[in-house]
Coordinates of C-alpha atoms in Angstrom, one line a residue:
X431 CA -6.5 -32.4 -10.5
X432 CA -3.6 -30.3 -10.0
X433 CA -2.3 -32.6 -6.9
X434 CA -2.0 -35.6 -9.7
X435 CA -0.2 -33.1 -12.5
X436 CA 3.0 -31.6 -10.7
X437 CA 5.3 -30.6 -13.1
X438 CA 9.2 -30.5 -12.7
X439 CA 10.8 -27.2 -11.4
X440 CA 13.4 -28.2 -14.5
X441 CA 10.6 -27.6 -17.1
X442 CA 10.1 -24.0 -15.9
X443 CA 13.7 -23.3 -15.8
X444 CA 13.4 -24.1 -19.5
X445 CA 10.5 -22.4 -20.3
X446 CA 11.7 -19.2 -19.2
X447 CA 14.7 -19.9 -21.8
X448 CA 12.0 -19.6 -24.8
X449 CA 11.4 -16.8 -26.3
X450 CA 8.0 -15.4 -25.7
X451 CA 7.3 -14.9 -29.2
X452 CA 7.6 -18.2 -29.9
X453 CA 5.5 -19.5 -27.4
X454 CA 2.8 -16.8 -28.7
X455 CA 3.2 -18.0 -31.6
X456 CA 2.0 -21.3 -30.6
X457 CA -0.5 -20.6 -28.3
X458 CA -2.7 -18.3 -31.2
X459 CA -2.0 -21.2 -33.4
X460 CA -4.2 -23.4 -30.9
X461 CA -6.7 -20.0 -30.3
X462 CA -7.0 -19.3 -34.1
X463 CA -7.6 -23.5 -34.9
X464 CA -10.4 -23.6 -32.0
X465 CA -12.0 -20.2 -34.0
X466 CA -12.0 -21.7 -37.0
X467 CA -13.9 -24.4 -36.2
X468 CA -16.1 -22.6 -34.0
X469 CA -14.9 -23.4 -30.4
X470 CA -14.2 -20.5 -29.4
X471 CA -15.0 -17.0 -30.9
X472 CA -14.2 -13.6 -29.4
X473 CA -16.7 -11.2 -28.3
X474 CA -17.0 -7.6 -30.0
X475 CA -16.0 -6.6 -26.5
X476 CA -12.0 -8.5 -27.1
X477 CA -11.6 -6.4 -30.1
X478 CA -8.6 -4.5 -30.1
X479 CA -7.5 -6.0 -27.0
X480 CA -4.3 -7.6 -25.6
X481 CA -4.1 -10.4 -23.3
X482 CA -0.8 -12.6 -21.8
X483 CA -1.3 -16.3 -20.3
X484 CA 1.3 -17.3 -18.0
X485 CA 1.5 -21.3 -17.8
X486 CA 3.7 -20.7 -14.0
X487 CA 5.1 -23.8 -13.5
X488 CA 6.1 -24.2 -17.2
X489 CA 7.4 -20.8 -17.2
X490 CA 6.0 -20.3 -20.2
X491 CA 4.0 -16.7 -21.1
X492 CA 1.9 -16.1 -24.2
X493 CA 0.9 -12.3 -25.5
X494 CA -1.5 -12.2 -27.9
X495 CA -4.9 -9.6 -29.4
X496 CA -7.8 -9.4 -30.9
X497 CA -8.0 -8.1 -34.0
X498 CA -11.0 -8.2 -36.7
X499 CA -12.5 -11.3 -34.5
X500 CA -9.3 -13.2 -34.9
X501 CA -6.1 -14.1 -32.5
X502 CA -2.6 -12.6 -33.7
X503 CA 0.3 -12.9 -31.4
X504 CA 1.8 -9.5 -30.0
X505 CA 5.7 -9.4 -30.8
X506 CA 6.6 -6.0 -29.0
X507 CA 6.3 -7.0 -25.5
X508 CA 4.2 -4.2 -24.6
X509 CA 1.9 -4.5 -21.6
X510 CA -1.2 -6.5 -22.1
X511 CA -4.4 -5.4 -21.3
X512 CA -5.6 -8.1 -19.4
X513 CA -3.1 -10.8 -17.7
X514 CA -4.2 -14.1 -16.3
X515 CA -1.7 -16.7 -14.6
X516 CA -2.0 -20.5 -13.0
X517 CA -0.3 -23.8 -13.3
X518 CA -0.9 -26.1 -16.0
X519 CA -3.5 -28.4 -14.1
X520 CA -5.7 -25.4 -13.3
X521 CA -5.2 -24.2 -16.6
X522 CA -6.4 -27.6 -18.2
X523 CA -9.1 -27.7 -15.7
X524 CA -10.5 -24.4 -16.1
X525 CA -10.1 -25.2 -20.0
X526 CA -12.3 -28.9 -19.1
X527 CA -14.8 -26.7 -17.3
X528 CA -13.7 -29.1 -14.4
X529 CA -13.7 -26.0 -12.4
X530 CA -14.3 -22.6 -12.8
X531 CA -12.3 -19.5 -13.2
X532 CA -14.1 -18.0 -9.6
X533 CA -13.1 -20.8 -7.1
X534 CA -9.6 -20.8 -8.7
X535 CA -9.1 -17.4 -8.5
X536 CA -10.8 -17.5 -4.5
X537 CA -8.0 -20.2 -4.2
X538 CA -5.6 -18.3 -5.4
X539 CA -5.0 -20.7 -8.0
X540 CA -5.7 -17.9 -10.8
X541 CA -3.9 -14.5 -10.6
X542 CA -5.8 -12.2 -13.0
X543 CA -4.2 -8.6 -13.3
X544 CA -5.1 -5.3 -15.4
X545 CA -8.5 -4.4 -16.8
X546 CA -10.9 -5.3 -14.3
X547 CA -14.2 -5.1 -16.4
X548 CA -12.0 -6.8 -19.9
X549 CA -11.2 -9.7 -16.9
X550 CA -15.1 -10.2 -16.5
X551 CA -15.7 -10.5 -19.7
X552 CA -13.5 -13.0 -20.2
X553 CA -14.6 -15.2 -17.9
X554 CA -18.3 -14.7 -18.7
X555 CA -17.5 -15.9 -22.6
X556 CA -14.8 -18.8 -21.8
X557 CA -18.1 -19.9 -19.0
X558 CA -20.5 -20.0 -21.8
X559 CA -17.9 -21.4 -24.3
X560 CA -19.4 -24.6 -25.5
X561 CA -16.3 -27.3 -25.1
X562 CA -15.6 -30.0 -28.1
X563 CA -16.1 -33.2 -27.1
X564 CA -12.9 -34.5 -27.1
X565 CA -11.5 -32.1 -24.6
X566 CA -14.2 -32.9 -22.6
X567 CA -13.2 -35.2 -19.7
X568 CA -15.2 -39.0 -19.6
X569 CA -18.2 -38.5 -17.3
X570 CA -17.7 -34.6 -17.2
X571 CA -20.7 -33.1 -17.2
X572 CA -21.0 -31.2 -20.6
X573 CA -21.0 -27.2 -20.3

């Protein structure tokens, strides 16, 4: 997939230009509308946590927590506990359980950094994350 989705270098020159607050803000909206219907809720283990997402070739970064089992964007720009990074077609992939977070990480295509054991965790959950069926891609084998 990511060969067919190359975004323009000009979209990541603007997305560096918007503040990452903004783009948190966004980006828990999504998290916190996928909790509330049940698509995707946090593990005791994310509580009290902070994580960024780096869409690179948007240049776009999100920084948002866990709190109380619910996603609230991080305004202070303090380090995150756990930090993962890739393009938006590995992203969207990874999000389609098209492929999984190991083979794009041992292709480089996934740059996690920070809290080793927190990163783990992550990626066990988001495996075992049941995906709605509309984000599911036709003839995708369901997860």
């Amino acid at each position: 997939m990511s060969a067919a989705l190359q975004v323009p270098a000009l979209f990541a020159k603007l997305g560096r230009r918007i503040p990452p607050p903004l783009v948190s803000m966004h980006c828990v909206a999504a998290l916190e509308l996928a909790r509330r219907f049940k698509w995707l809720l946090p593990p005791q283990e994310l509580d009290g946590r902070s994580f960024a997402i780096t869409v690179e070739d948007l240049g776009l970064r999100s920084c948002f927590a866990v709190r109380d089992g619910a996603f609230r964007p991080v305004w202070n720009g303090a380090p995150s506990d756990l930090e993962l990074g890739a393009k938006l077609a590995d992203l969207l992939s990874l999000m389609r359980a098209e492929t999984d977070a190991d083979t794009l990480f041992f292709q480089r295509r996934l740059r996690i950094s920070g809290d080793t054991e927190l990163g783990l965790i992550v990626k066990n959950w988001l495996d075992a994350a049941p995906r709605p069926t509309w984000l599911q891609r036709s003839g995708a084998a369901s997860v």
